[in-house]
PDB file of C-alpha atoms in Angstrom:
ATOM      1  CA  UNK A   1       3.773  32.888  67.572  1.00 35.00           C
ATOM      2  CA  UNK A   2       4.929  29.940  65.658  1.00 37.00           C
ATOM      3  CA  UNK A   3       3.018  28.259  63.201  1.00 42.00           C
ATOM      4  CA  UNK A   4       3.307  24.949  65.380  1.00 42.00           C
ATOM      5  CA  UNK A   5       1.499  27.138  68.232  1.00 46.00           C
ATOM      6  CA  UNK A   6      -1.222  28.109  65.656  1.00 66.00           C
ATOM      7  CA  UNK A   7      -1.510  25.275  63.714  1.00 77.00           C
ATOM      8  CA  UNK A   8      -2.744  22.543  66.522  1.00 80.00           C
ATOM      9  CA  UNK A   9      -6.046  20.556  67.487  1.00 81.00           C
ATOM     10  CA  UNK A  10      -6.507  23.072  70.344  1.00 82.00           C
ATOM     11  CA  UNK A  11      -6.880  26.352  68.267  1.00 86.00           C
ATOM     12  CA  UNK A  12      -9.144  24.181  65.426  1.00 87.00           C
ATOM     13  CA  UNK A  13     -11.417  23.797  68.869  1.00 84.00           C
ATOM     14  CA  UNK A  14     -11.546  27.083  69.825  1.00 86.00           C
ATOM     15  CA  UNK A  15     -12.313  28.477  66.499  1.00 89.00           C
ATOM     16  CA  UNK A  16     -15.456  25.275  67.100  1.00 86.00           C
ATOM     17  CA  UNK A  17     -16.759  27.238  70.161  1.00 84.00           C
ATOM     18  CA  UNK A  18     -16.747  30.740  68.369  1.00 89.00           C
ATOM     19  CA  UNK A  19     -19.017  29.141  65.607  1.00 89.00           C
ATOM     20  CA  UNK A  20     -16.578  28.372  62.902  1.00 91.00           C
ATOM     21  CA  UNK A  21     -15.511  25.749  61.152  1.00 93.00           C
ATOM     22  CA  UNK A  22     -11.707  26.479  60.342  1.00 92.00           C
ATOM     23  CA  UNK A  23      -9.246  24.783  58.154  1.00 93.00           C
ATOM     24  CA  UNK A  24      -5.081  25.145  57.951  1.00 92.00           C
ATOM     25  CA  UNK A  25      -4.614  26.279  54.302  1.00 93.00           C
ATOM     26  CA  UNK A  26      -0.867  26.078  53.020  1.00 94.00           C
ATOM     27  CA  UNK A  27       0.897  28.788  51.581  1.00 95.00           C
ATOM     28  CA  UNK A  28       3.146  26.720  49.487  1.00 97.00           C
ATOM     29  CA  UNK A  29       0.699  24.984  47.559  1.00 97.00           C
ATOM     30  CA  UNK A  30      -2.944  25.625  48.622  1.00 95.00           C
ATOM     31  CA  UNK A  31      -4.219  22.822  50.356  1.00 94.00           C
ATOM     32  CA  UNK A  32      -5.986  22.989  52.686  1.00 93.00           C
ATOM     33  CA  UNK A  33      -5.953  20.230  56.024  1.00 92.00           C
ATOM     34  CA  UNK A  34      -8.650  19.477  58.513  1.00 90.00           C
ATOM     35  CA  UNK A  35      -7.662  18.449  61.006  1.00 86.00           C
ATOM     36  CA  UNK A  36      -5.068  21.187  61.405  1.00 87.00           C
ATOM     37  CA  UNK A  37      -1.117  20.605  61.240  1.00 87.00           C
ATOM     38  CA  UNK A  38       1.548  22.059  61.256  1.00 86.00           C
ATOM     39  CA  UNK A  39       3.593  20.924  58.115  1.00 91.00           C
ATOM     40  CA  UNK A  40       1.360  20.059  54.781  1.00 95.00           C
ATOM     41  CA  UNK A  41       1.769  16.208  53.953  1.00 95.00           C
ATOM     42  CA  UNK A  42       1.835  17.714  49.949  1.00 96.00           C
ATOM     43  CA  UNK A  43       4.860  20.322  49.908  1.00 97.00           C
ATOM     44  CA  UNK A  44       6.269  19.972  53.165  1.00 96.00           C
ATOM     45  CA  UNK A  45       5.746  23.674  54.177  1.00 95.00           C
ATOM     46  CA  UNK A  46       5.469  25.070  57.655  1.00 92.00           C
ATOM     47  CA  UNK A  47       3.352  28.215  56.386  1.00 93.00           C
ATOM     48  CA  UNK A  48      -0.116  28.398  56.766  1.00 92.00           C
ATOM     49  CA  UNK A  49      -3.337  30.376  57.238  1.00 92.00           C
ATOM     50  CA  UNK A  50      -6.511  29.785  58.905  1.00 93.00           C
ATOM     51  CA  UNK A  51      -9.648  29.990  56.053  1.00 93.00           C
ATOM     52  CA  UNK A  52     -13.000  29.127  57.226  1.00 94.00           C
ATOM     53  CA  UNK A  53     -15.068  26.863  55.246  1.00 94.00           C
ATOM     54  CA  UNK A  54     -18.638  25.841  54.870  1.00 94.00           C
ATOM     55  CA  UNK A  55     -20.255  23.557  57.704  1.00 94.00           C
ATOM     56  CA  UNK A  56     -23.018  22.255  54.803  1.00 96.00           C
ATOM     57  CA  UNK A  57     -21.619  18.743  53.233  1.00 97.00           C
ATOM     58  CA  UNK A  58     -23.353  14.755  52.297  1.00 97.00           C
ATOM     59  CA  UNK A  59     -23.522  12.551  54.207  1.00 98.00           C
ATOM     60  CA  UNK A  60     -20.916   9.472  52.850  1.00 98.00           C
ATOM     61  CA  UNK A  61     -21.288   6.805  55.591  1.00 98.00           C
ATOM     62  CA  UNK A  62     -22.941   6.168  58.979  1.00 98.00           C
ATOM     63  CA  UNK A  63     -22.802   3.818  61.765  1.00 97.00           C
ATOM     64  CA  UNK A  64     -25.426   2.953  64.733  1.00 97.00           C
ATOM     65  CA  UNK A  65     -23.982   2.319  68.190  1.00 96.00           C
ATOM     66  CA  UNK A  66     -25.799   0.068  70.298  1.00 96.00           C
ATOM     67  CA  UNK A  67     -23.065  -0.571  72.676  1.00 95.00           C
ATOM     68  CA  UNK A  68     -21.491   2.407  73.573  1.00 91.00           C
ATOM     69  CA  UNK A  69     -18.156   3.302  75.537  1.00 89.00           C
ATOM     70  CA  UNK A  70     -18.515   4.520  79.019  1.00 87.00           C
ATOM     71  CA  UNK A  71     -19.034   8.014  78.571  1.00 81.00           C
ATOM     72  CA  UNK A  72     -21.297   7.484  76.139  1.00 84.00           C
ATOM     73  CA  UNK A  73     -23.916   5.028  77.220  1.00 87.00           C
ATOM     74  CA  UNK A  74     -26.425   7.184  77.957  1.00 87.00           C
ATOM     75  CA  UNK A  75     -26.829   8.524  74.481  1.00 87.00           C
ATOM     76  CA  UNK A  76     -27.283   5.042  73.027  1.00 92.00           C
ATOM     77  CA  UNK A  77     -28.033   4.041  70.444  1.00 95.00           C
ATOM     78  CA  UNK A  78     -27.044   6.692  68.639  1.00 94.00           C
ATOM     79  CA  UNK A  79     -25.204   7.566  65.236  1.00 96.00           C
ATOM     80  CA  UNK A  80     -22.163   8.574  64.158  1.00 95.00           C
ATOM     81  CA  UNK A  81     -21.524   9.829  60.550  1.00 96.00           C
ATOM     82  CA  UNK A  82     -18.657  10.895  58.445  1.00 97.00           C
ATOM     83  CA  UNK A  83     -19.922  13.898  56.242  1.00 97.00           C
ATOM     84  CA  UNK A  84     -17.737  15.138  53.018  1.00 97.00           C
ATOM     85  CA  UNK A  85     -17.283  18.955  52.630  1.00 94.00           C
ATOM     86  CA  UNK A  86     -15.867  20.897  50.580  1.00 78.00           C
ATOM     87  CA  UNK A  87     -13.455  20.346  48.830  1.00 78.00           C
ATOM     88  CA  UNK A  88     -13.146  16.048  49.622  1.00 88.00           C
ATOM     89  CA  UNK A  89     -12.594  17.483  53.213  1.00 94.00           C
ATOM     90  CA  UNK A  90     -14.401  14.669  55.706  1.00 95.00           C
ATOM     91  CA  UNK A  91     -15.496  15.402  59.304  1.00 94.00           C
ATOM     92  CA  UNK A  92     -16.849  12.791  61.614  1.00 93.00           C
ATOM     93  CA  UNK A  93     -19.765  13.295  64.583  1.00 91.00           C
ATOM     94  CA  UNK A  94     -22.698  12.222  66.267  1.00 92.00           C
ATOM     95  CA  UNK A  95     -26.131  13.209  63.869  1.00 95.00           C
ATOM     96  CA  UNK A  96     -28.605  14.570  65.780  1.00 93.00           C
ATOM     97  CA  UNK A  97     -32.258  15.654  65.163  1.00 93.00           C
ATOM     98  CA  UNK A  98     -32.888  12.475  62.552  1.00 95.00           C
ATOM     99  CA  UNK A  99     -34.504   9.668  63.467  1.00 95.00           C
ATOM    100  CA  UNK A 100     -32.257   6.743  62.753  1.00 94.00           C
ATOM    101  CA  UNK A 101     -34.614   5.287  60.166  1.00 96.00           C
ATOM    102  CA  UNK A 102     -34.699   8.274  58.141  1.00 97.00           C
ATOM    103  CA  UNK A 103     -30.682   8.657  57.908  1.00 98.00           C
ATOM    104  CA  UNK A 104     -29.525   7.700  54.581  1.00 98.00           C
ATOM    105  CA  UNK A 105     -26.416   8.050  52.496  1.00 98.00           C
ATOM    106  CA  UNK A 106     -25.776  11.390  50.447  1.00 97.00           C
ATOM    107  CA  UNK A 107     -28.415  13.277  52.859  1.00 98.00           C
ATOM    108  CA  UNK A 108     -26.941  17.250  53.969  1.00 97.00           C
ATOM    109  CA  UNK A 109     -26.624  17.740  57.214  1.00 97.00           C
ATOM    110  CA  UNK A 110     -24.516  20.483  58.624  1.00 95.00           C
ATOM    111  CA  UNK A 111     -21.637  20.659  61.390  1.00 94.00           C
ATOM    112  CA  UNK A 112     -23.605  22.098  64.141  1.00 92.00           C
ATOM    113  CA  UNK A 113     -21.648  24.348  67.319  1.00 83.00           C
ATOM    114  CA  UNK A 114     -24.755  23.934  69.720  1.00 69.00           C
ATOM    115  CA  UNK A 115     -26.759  21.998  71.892  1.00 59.00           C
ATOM    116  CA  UNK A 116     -24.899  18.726  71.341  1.00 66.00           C
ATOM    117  CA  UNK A 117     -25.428  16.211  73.818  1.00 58.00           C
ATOM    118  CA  UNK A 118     -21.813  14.674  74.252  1.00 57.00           C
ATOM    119  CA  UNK A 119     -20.982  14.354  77.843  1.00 55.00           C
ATOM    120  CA  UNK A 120     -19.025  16.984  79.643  1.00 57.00           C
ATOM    121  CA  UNK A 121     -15.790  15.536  80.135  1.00 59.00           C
ATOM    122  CA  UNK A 122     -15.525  14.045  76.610  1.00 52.00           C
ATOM    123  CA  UNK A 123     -13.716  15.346  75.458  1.00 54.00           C
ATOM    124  CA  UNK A 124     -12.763  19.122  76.986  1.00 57.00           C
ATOM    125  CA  UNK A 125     -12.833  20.863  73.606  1.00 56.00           C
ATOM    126  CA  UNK A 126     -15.839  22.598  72.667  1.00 61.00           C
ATOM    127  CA  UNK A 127     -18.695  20.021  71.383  1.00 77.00           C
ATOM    128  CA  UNK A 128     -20.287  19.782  67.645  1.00 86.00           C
ATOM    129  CA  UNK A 129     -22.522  17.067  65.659  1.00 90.00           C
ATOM    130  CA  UNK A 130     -24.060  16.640  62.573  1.00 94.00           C
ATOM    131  CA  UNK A 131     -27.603  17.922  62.128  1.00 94.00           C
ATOM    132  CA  UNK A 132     -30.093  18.632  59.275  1.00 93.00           C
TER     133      UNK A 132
END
């Protein structure tokens, strides 16, 4: 296969419903992307490897929607975080299993594979939050 067939959204999802969190790691020069691509923004290569990382990070910002889009009114309110990684790697999802009062800055929460309540046809990848 070519890398551009590896290296895509769609095979970062599926390695989401197996359980793991997944990252494209350049050859070239060793950094590593998340999301997935297919050429590295630092050297310009087209080679890279999968490497699983660690779904434990901090918590560096959060938001509470009130007013939600369609498909999601029925979790409102609800919030959405962006938690750091490893590495200054940053993932984004719904935290779940906090109350909202008790969600602060630099808290750990984890990138969960399970039992997240996003509807079903949003969107068709496999499903993940953020949870203690």
């Amino acid at each position: 296969m070519s890398t551009q067939e590896l290296f895509t959204i769609e095979q970062f999802y599926k390695y989401l419903s197996q359980g793991k969190l997944m990252v494209g790691k350049c050859l070239k020069c060793n950094k590593i992307h998340l999301p997935p691509r297919p050429l590295c923004d630092n050297c310009y290569s087209t080679q890279f490897d999968w490497t699983q990382i660690s779904n434990k990070g901090k918590l560096l910002t959060y938001t509470v929607i009130h007013i939600a889009p369609t498909q999601f009114q029925n979790l409102a309110p609800y919030a959405i975080g962006i938690l750091e990684l490893d590495n200054c790697l940053k993932i984004s999802g719904i935290i779940k299993d906090v109350p909202q009062e008790q969600i602060k800055i630099g808290m750990t929460l984890n990138v969960a594979f399970d039992a997240c309540d996003a509807p079903q046809n949003w969107p068709q990848w496999s499903k993940y939050c953020l949870k203690p």
